């Protein structure tokens, strides 16, 4: 087989392998903490892309995109505040740039009052040939970031805050101020972008005792039970999924394998023409599945993202799992491992999904996965082998009988 590969195919395989390895790099948000002595008052996990429009010396406008780097740190000007001063998180990054979040609260809620960005226009590596070298500070007081007190604000989806000449796009975000304990609260306030408009879910997720602490590490739990989840759009089911899911996460040198419990899982999602998204929330574990429909009417699972209560986040947007045809469903009864990153995989059992073209709330014709077909082959092969064996024994017996008859005759 290998000998038949042409140079072109080898090149393609090489490129595919390299891009596959590239996709394995997980997207981790950077964690920031503001303390007053030993008391943590603000915690934030931020992944942000900042796009900046500036004027060059030649009067042309230029736009650059700056991603918040892993090396970003909490600046000393951050504070837990007091009666007169509001809590403030200032994150420094790159050559003198910063991003700051100013919080406020009332009896029931807290919010990010102001988001400001300060850019060092003298950083010529980023702002090539800028007309001004003076620092630029812009801010916005409509951030949309608000949550109930004693809950973590959580937003997996990308959300944009618009400032003058600057757009900040957050994703995989967790923030909490006025912390009651030294870590994120277990309960979360999920942003609207993560909640389907068609399936209204409670904004605050109560934590179910069954899922707060994942089971003991390394020992795999029993097989998960299947749940049926759907997403609706104007009263019609647009995405149907039946699945039994087990997550396998390696984080902080520990591998944890735990099941998603369908009883405590809330499903929501969004259906668009060529993209369908399913969000599953089990306690403080959040899963996102993005399905795509391509020009040839084939659908596939293109992205899986996860966030758990202990701060683990993983995301891969370059998947091509669960491939099927529009109007039909993809089915796989056999166990299947969906590798998302080098540290996160999902063991899926009893899977049936139809992310597009669901009619009257029912699965269309099932397209079975290769694993199921292979499993079907085994009984067929065993059956055929047995039948063959019976035939051989029968023939042997008949020949034997004929021979012994012949023997009698010669005597
Ligand atoms: C902070 O914690 C450390 C170690 O737990 C302890 O030694 C220290 O006294 C604490 N400081 C305050 C101000 O509580
Ligand atoms: C607190 O503020 C939020 C919005 O910022 C508002 O919806 C809520 O009613 C306020 N609660 C109280 C008790 O004032
Ligand atoms: C938040 O938690 C703290 C400490 O557990 C408690 O004193 C406070 O009443 C809680 N606030 C709300 C609004 O639930
Ligand atoms: C959705 O269904 C409910 C009850 O079945 C009905 O009252 C409502 O008008 C429907 N809405 C739409 C947009 O079809
Ligand atoms: C979990 O993943 C690790 C590799 O990351 C693997 O060695 C282990 O067998 C997996 N466990 C289960 C139960 O899938
Ligand atoms: C994880 O393991 C690596 C190498 O085995 C070690 O250097 C590191 O300190 C460990 N980290 C934790 C958090 O235990
Ligand atoms: C559509 O998806 C199918 C299955 O993943 C793939 O074989 C086909 O090449 C894709 N076509 C286009 C135009 O992307």
Coordinates of C-alpha atoms and ligand atoms in Angstrom, one line a residue:
X1 CA 0.0 0.0 0.0
X2 CA 2.6 2.5 1.1
X3 CA 4.6 1.8 -2.0
X4 CA 1.7 2.9 -4.2
X5 CA 1.6 6.4 -2.6
X6 CA 2.7 9.1 -5.1
X7 CA 4.9 12.0 -4.1
X8 CA 1.8 14.3 -4.1
X9 CA 0.0 12.0 -1.7
X10 CA 3.0 11.9 0.6
X11 CA 3.2 15.7 0.5
X12 CA -0.6 15.9 1.3
X13 CA -0.2 13.4 4.2
X14 CA 2.7 15.4 5.6
X15 CA 0.7 18.7 5.4
X16 CA -2.3 17.0 6.9
X17 CA -0.2 15.6 9.8
X18 CA 1.4 19.0 10.4
X19 CA -2.0 20.8 10.5
X20 CA -3.4 18.0 12.7
X21 CA -0.6 18.6 15.2
X22 CA -1.2 22.3 14.9
X23 CA -4.8 21.8 15.9
X24 CA -3.9 20.0 19.1
X25 CA -2.6 23.1 20.7
X26 CA -5.3 23.9 23.2
X27 CA -6.6 27.5 23.7
X28 CA -6.1 28.3 27.3
X29 CA -7.3 31.5 28.8
X30 CA -4.9 33.4 31.1
X31 CA -5.8 33.5 34.8
X32 CA -5.6 36.7 36.9
X33 CA -6.2 37.1 40.6
X34 CA -6.5 40.3 42.7
X35 CA -5.9 39.9 46.5
X36 CA -6.1 42.0 49.6
X37 CA -3.7 40.3 52.0
X38 CA -4.8 36.7 51.9
X39 CA -8.3 37.4 50.6
X40 CA -8.9 37.0 46.9
X41 CA -11.5 39.5 45.7
X42 CA -11.3 39.2 41.8
X43 CA -10.6 36.2 39.7
X44 CA -10.6 36.3 35.9
X45 CA -9.8 33.9 33.1
X46 CA -9.4 36.0 29.9
X47 CA -8.8 35.2 26.4
X48 CA -9.0 38.4 24.4
X49 CA -8.3 39.7 20.9
X50 CA -7.9 43.4 20.7
X51 CA -8.2 45.1 17.3
X52 CA -6.8 48.6 17.1
X53 CA -7.3 51.2 14.4
X54 CA -4.6 53.9 14.3
X55 CA -3.3 56.6 12.0
X56 CA 0.1 56.2 10.5
X57 CA 2.6 59.0 9.9
X58 CA 1.6 58.9 6.2
X59 CA -2.0 59.7 7.3
X60 CA -3.2 56.2 6.3
X61 CA -5.4 54.3 8.7
X62 CA -4.1 50.9 9.8
X63 CA -5.7 48.1 11.9
X64 CA -3.7 45.7 14.0
X65 CA -4.9 42.7 16.0
X66 CA -3.2 42.1 19.3
X67 CA -4.0 38.9 21.2
X68 CA -3.7 38.9 25.0
X69 CA -0.5 36.9 25.5
X70 CA 0.1 34.2 28.1
X71 CA 2.7 36.4 29.6
X72 CA 0.1 39.0 30.6
X73 CA 0.2 39.8 34.4
X74 CA -1.8 41.5 37.0
X75 CA -0.6 45.2 37.5
X76 CA 0.1 46.6 40.9
X77 CA -2.6 49.3 40.4
X78 CA -5.2 46.5 40.7
X79 CA -7.2 46.8 43.9
X80 CA -9.9 45.1 45.9
X81 CA -11.2 48.6 46.7
X82 CA -13.0 49.8 49.8
X83 CA -16.1 51.8 50.7
X84 CA -15.1 54.6 48.3
X85 CA -12.9 52.8 45.7
X86 CA -14.3 50.2 43.3
X87 CA -12.6 46.9 42.7
X88 CA -10.3 47.1 39.7
X89 CA -8.3 44.5 37.7
X90 CA -5.5 45.9 35.6
X91 CA -3.8 43.4 33.2
X92 CA -0.4 44.4 31.7
X93 CA 0.8 42.9 28.5
X94 CA 3.4 43.4 25.9
X95 CA 5.5 46.6 25.8
X96 CA 3.5 48.8 28.2
X97 CA -0.1 47.9 27.1
X98 CA -2.9 47.3 29.6
X99 CA -6.5 46.2 29.9
X100 CA -8.6 47.1 32.9
X101 CA -11.9 46.1 34.3
X102 CA -13.7 48.2 36.9
X103 CA -16.4 46.6 38.9
X104 CA -19.5 47.7 40.8
X105 CA -22.3 46.0 42.7
X106 CA -25.7 46.4 44.2
X107 CA -27.6 44.1 46.7
X108 CA -28.0 41.3 44.1
X109 CA -25.6 41.7 41.2
X110 CA -22.1 42.8 40.1
X111 CA -20.9 44.1 36.8
X112 CA -18.0 45.3 34.8
X113 CA -18.8 49.1 34.9
X114 CA -16.0 50.2 32.6
X115 CA -13.6 48.4 30.4
X116 CA -10.5 50.4 29.4
X117 CA -7.6 49.7 27.2
X118 CA -4.3 51.7 27.3
X119 CA -2.0 51.2 24.4
X120 CA 1.6 52.3 24.1
X121 CA 1.7 53.8 20.6
X122 CA 5.5 54.0 20.9
X123 CA 5.6 50.2 20.6
X124 CA 6.7 50.3 17.0
X125 CA 6.8 46.5 16.8
X126 CA 3.0 46.5 17.0
X127 CA 2.0 50.0 15.9
X128 CA 4.2 50.4 12.9
X129 CA 4.9 54.0 11.9
X130 CA 2.2 55.4 14.2
X131 CA 1.6 59.2 13.8
X132 CA 1.4 59.6 17.5
X133 CA 3.7 58.2 20.2
X134 CA 1.6 59.2 23.1
X135 CA -0.2 56.5 25.0
X136 CA -3.9 56.0 23.9
X137 CA -6.5 55.2 26.5
X138 CA -10.1 54.3 25.4
X139 CA -12.9 53.0 27.5
X140 CA -16.5 51.8 27.4
X141 CA -19.2 51.6 30.0
X142 CA -21.4 49.2 28.1
X143 CA -19.6 45.9 28.6
X144 CA -22.6 43.6 28.9
X145 CA -20.6 41.7 31.6
X146 CA -22.9 41.3 34.6
X147 CA -23.8 38.4 36.9
X148 CA -25.5 37.6 40.2
X149 CA -23.4 38.0 43.3
X150 CA -21.7 34.7 44.5
X151 CA -21.8 33.3 40.9
X152 CA -19.1 33.2 38.2
X153 CA -19.8 35.1 35.0
X154 CA -19.1 32.6 32.3
X155 CA -19.1 33.2 28.5
X156 CA -17.7 30.6 26.1
X157 CA -18.9 32.4 23.1
X158 CA -17.0 35.3 21.5
X159 CA -18.4 38.6 22.7
X160 CA -17.3 42.0 21.5
X161 CA -17.0 45.3 23.4
X162 CA -16.6 48.3 21.2
X163 CA -14.4 51.2 22.3
X164 CA -13.3 54.2 20.3
X165 CA -11.1 52.7 17.5
X166 CA -10.6 49.6 19.5
X167 CA -12.7 46.4 19.6
X168 CA -12.1 43.8 22.4
X169 CA -13.4 40.3 21.7
X170 CA -13.5 38.0 24.7
X171 CA -14.0 34.3 24.5
X172 CA -13.8 31.4 27.0
X173 CA -14.2 34.0 29.7
X174 CA -14.8 33.5 33.4
X175 CA -14.8 36.5 35.7
X176 CA -15.9 37.0 39.3
X177 CA -15.6 40.0 41.6
X178 CA -16.7 40.3 45.3
X179 CA -15.6 36.6 45.7
X180 CA -17.1 35.0 48.8
X181 CA -14.2 32.4 48.8
X182 CA -10.7 32.1 47.5
X183 CA -11.8 30.6 44.2
X184 CA -14.5 31.0 41.5
X185 CA -18.0 30.2 42.9
X186 CA -19.4 26.9 41.7
X187 CA -22.6 28.5 40.5
X188 CA -22.4 30.4 37.2
X189 CA -24.2 33.2 35.4
X190 CA -24.0 32.2 31.8
X191 CA -24.0 34.9 29.2
X192 CA -26.8 35.3 26.8
X193 CA -24.7 34.4 23.8
X194 CA -24.2 30.9 25.3
X195 CA -27.9 30.5 25.9
X196 CA -30.2 29.7 23.0
X197 CA -32.9 32.3 22.3
X198 CA -35.2 29.5 21.5
X199 CA -34.7 27.3 24.6
X200 CA -34.8 29.7 27.5
X201 CA -32.8 28.3 30.3
X202 CA -32.5 29.7 33.8
X203 CA -29.7 32.3 33.9
X204 CA -28.2 31.0 37.1
X205 CA -27.3 27.3 37.2
X206 CA -27.7 25.6 40.5
X207 CA -25.0 23.2 41.1
X208 CA -26.1 19.6 41.4
X209 CA -24.2 17.7 44.1
X210 CA -23.8 14.8 41.6
X211 CA -21.5 16.8 39.5
X212 CA -19.6 19.3 41.7
X213 CA -16.7 17.1 42.2
X214 CA -15.6 14.8 39.4
X215 CA -15.0 11.2 40.6
X216 CA -11.7 10.1 41.9
X217 CA -8.9 10.3 39.3
X218 CA -7.7 7.5 37.0
X219 CA -10.4 5.0 37.9
X220 CA -12.8 5.1 35.0
X221 CA -16.5 5.2 36.0
X222 CA -19.2 2.9 34.7
X223 CA -20.4 3.6 31.2
X224 CA -22.4 6.8 30.9
X225 CA -26.1 6.8 30.2
X226 CA -27.5 8.3 27.1
X227 CA -29.4 11.6 27.1
X228 CA -31.6 13.0 24.4
X229 CA -31.0 16.7 23.7
X230 CA -32.6 19.0 21.3
X231 CA -32.4 22.6 20.0
X232 CA -35.5 24.4 18.7
X233 CA -36.0 27.3 16.4
X234 CA -39.4 28.9 16.2
X235 CA -41.0 25.9 17.9
X236 CA -39.5 23.4 15.5
X237 CA -36.7 21.0 16.5
X238 CA -33.7 21.9 14.4
X239 CA -31.0 19.7 16.1
X240 CA -31.5 16.3 17.7
X241 CA -28.8 14.4 19.6
X242 CA -28.8 11.3 21.6
X243 CA -25.6 10.6 23.3
X244 CA -23.9 9.0 26.3
X245 CA -20.7 11.0 27.1
X246 CA -17.7 10.4 29.2
X247 CA -15.0 13.1 29.5
X248 CA -11.3 12.4 29.9
X249 CA -9.4 15.4 31.0
X250 CA -5.7 15.6 31.9
X251 CA -5.1 18.7 33.9
X252 CA -2.5 19.7 36.5
X253 CA -0.8 16.3 36.0
X254 CA -4.0 14.4 36.9
X255 CA -6.3 12.4 34.5
X256 CA -9.9 12.6 35.4
X257 CA -12.6 10.5 33.7
X258 CA -16.2 11.4 34.5
X259 CA -19.6 11.0 32.9
X260 CA -22.1 13.6 31.8
X261 CA -25.4 12.9 33.7
X262 CA -28.4 13.4 31.4
X263 CA -30.7 14.0 34.3
X264 CA -28.8 17.1 35.5
X265 CA -27.8 18.3 32.0
X266 CA -29.4 21.4 30.4
X267 CA -29.3 21.7 26.6
X268 CA -29.5 24.8 24.6
X269 CA -28.2 25.9 21.2
X270 CA -28.5 27.9 18.1
X271 CA -29.4 26.8 14.6
X272 CA -28.3 28.7 11.5
X273 CA -28.3 27.8 7.9
X274 CA -24.9 26.2 7.8
X275 CA -23.9 26.1 11.5
X276 CA -25.7 24.4 14.4
X277 CA -24.5 24.7 17.9
X278 CA -25.4 22.5 20.9
X279 CA -24.5 23.7 24.4
X280 CA -24.6 21.2 27.2
X281 CA -24.3 22.3 30.8
X282 CA -24.0 19.7 33.6
X283 CA -23.5 21.4 36.9
X284 CA -20.4 23.5 36.2
X285 CA -19.2 21.5 33.2
X286 CA -19.9 23.3 29.9
X287 CA -19.6 21.6 26.6
X288 CA -20.0 23.1 23.2
X289 CA -20.5 21.1 19.9
X290 CA -20.5 23.0 16.6
X291 CA -21.7 21.3 13.5
X292 CA -21.2 22.5 10.0
X293 CA -23.0 21.9 6.8
X294 CA -20.9 22.2 3.6
X295 CA -21.7 22.8 0.0
X296 CA -22.0 19.1 -0.8
X297 CA -24.8 18.7 1.8
X298 CA -22.6 16.9 4.2
X299 CA -22.6 17.7 7.8
X300 CA -19.8 17.1 10.4
X301 CA -18.8 18.0 13.9
X302 CA -16.3 20.8 13.5
X303 CA -15.7 22.1 17.0
X304 CA -15.7 20.8 20.6
X305 CA -15.0 23.1 23.5
X306 CA -15.1 22.4 27.2
X307 CA -14.8 24.4 30.5
X308 CA -15.0 22.8 33.9
X309 CA -15.3 24.2 37.4
X310 CA -11.6 23.6 38.3
X311 CA -10.5 26.0 35.5
X312 CA -9.8 23.6 32.7
X313 CA -10.6 24.9 29.2
X314 CA -10.0 23.2 25.9
X315 CA -11.2 24.0 22.4
X316 CA -10.6 22.6 18.9
X317 CA -12.2 24.2 15.9
X318 CA -10.7 22.0 13.2
X319 CA -12.5 18.7 13.7
X320 CA -14.3 16.6 11.1
X321 CA -16.1 14.0 13.3
X322 CA -19.6 12.4 12.9
X323 CA -19.9 13.0 9.2
X324 CA -23.4 12.5 7.6
X325 CA -25.7 13.6 4.9
X326 CA -28.3 16.4 5.2
X327 CA -31.7 15.1 6.1
X328 CA -30.2 11.9 7.6
X329 CA -28.8 11.2 11.0
X330 CA -25.4 9.9 12.0
X331 CA -25.5 6.9 14.2
X332 CA -22.8 5.0 16.1
X333 CA -23.7 2.4 18.9
X334 CA -20.1 1.3 19.4
X335 CA -17.8 3.3 21.7
X336 CA -16.0 6.1 19.9
X337 CA -13.2 8.3 21.2
X338 CA -13.4 11.9 20.0
X339 CA -10.0 13.3 20.6
X340 CA -10.2 17.1 21.0
X341 CA -6.7 18.0 22.2
X342 CA -3.8 16.1 23.6
X343 CA -5.3 16.5 27.1
X344 CA -9.0 16.2 26.4
X345 CA -11.0 13.5 24.8
X346 CA -14.7 12.3 24.9
X347 CA -15.7 8.7 25.0
X348 CA -19.1 8.6 23.2
X349 CA -21.5 5.7 23.3
X350 CA -25.0 5.2 21.8
X351 CA -24.5 8.2 19.6
X352 CA -27.1 9.5 17.2
X353 CA -27.1 13.1 15.9
X354 CA -28.9 15.1 13.3
X355 CA -27.7 18.7 13.4
X356 CA -29.6 19.9 10.2
X357 CA -32.8 19.1 8.4
X358 CA -34.7 17.5 11.2
X359 CA -38.3 16.9 10.2
X360 CA -41.2 16.7 12.7
X361 CA -38.8 16.3 15.6
X362 CA -37.6 12.8 14.6
X363 CA -34.3 11.4 13.4
X364 CA -34.1 10.8 9.7
X365 CA -32.7 7.6 8.2
X366 CA -29.6 6.6 10.1
X367 CA -26.2 6.4 8.5
X368 CA -24.2 3.9 10.6
X369 CA -20.6 4.5 11.5
X370 CA -17.8 2.2 10.2
X371 CA -17.3 0.7 13.7
X372 CA -20.9 -0.5 13.9
X373 CA -20.6 -2.1 10.4
X374 CA -17.4 -3.8 11.5
X375 CA -19.1 -5.1 14.6
X376 CA -21.9 -6.4 12.4
X377 CA -19.4 -8.2 10.3
X378 CA -18.1 -10.3 13.2
X379 CA -21.3 -12.3 13.8
X380 CA -21.6 -12.8 10.0
X381 CA -18.0 -14.1 9.7
X382 CA -18.5 -16.3 12.8
X383 CA -21.8 -17.6 11.4
X384 CA -20.3 -18.3 8.0
X385 CA -17.3 -20.1 9.6
X386 CA -19.6 -22.2 11.7
X387 CA -21.8 -23.1 8.7
X388 CA -18.6 -24.0 6.8
X389 CA -17.4 -26.2 9.7
X390 CA -20.8 -28.1 9.8
X391 CA -20.5 -28.7 6.1
X392 CA -17.0 -30.0 6.3
X393 CA -17.9 -32.4 9.2
X394 CA -21.0 -33.6 7.2
X395 CA -18.9 -34.2 4.1
X396 CA -16.2 -36.0 6.1
X397 CA -18.9 -38.1 7.7
X398 CA -20.5 -39.0 4.3
X399 CA -17.1 -39.9 2.8
X400 CA -16.2 -42.0 5.9
X401 CA -19.5 -43.9 5.6
X402 CA -18.9 -44.5 1.8
X403 CA -15.3 -45.7 2.6
X404 CA -16.4 -48.2 5.3
X405 CA -19.1 -49.5 3.0
X406 CA -16.5 -50.0 0.3
X407 CA -14.3 -51.7 3.0
X408 CA -17.0 -54.3 3.7
X409 CA -17.4 -55.1 0.1
X410 CA -13.7 -55.9 -0.5
X411 CA -13.7 -58.5 2.3
Ligands
LIG1 C1 -1.8 34.6 55.1 O1 -1.6 33.2 55.0 C2 -0.3 32.8 55.5 C3 -0.2 31.3 55.2 O2 -1.4 30.6 55.2 C4 -0.2 33.1 57.0 O3 1.0 32.7 57.5 C5 -0.4 34.6 57.2 O4 -0.5 34.9 58.6 C6 -1.7 35.1 56.6 N1 -1.8 36.5 56.6 C7 -2.9 37.1 57.0 C8 -2.8 38.6 57.0 O5 -3.9 36.6 57.3
LIG2 C1 -28.9 45.4 40.5 O1 -28.5 45.8 39.2 C2 -29.1 45.1 38.2 C3 -28.5 45.6 36.9 O2 -27.3 46.2 37.0 C4 -30.6 45.2 38.2 O3 -31.2 44.5 37.2 C5 -31.1 44.8 39.6 O4 -32.5 45.1 39.6 C6 -30.4 45.6 40.7 N1 -30.9 45.0 42.0 C7 -31.1 45.8 43.0 C8 -31.6 45.0 44.2 O5 -31.0 47.0 43.0
LIG3 C1 -22.7 35.8 49.1 O1 -22.0 34.9 49.9 C2 -21.6 35.5 51.2 C3 -20.7 34.6 51.9 O2 -21.1 33.3 51.7 C4 -22.9 35.8 52.0 O3 -22.6 36.5 53.2 C5 -23.8 36.8 51.1 O4 -25.0 37.0 51.8 C6 -24.0 36.2 49.7 N1 -24.7 37.2 48.9 C7 -25.7 36.9 48.1 C8 -26.3 38.0 47.4 O5 -26.1 35.7 48.0
LIG4 C1 -45.2 27.9 19.6 O1 -46.0 26.9 20.3 C2 -46.9 27.5 21.3 C3 -47.7 26.4 21.9 O2 -47.6 25.2 21.3 C4 -47.8 28.5 20.5 O3 -48.7 29.1 21.5 C5 -47.0 29.6 19.9 O4 -47.8 30.4 19.1 C6 -46.0 28.9 18.9 N1 -45.1 29.9 18.4 C7 -44.7 30.0 17.1 C8 -43.7 31.1 16.7 O5 -45.0 29.1 16.3
LIG5 C1 -7.9 9.0 29.1 O1 -6.9 9.6 28.3 C2 -5.6 9.1 28.5 C3 -4.6 9.8 27.6 O2 -4.8 11.2 27.7 C4 -5.5 7.6 28.2 O3 -4.3 7.1 28.4 C5 -6.6 6.9 29.0 O4 -6.6 5.5 28.6 C6 -7.9 7.5 28.8 N1 -8.9 6.8 29.7 C7 -10.2 6.5 29.3 C8 -11.0 5.8 30.3 O5 -10.6 6.8 28.2
LIG6 C1 3.7 18.0 36.6 O1 4.7 17.1 36.2 C2 5.9 17.8 35.8 C3 6.8 16.7 35.2 O2 6.5 15.4 35.6 C4 6.5 18.5 37.0 O3 7.6 19.2 36.5 C5 5.5 19.5 37.5 O4 5.9 20.2 38.6 C6 4.1 18.8 37.8 N1 3.1 19.9 38.1 C7 2.3 19.7 39.2 C8 1.3 20.9 39.3 O5 2.3 18.8 39.9
LIG7 C1 -18.0 18.2 2.5 O1 -17.8 17.3 3.6 C2 -17.5 16.0 3.2 C3 -17.5 15.1 4.5 O2 -16.8 15.7 5.5 C4 -16.2 15.9 2.4 O3 -15.9 14.6 2.0 C5 -16.3 16.9 1.3 O4 -15.1 17.0 0.6 C6 -16.7 18.3 1.7 N1 -16.9 19.1 0.6 C7 -16.6 20.4 0.6 C8 -16.9 21.2 -0.7 O5 -16.1 21.0 1.5

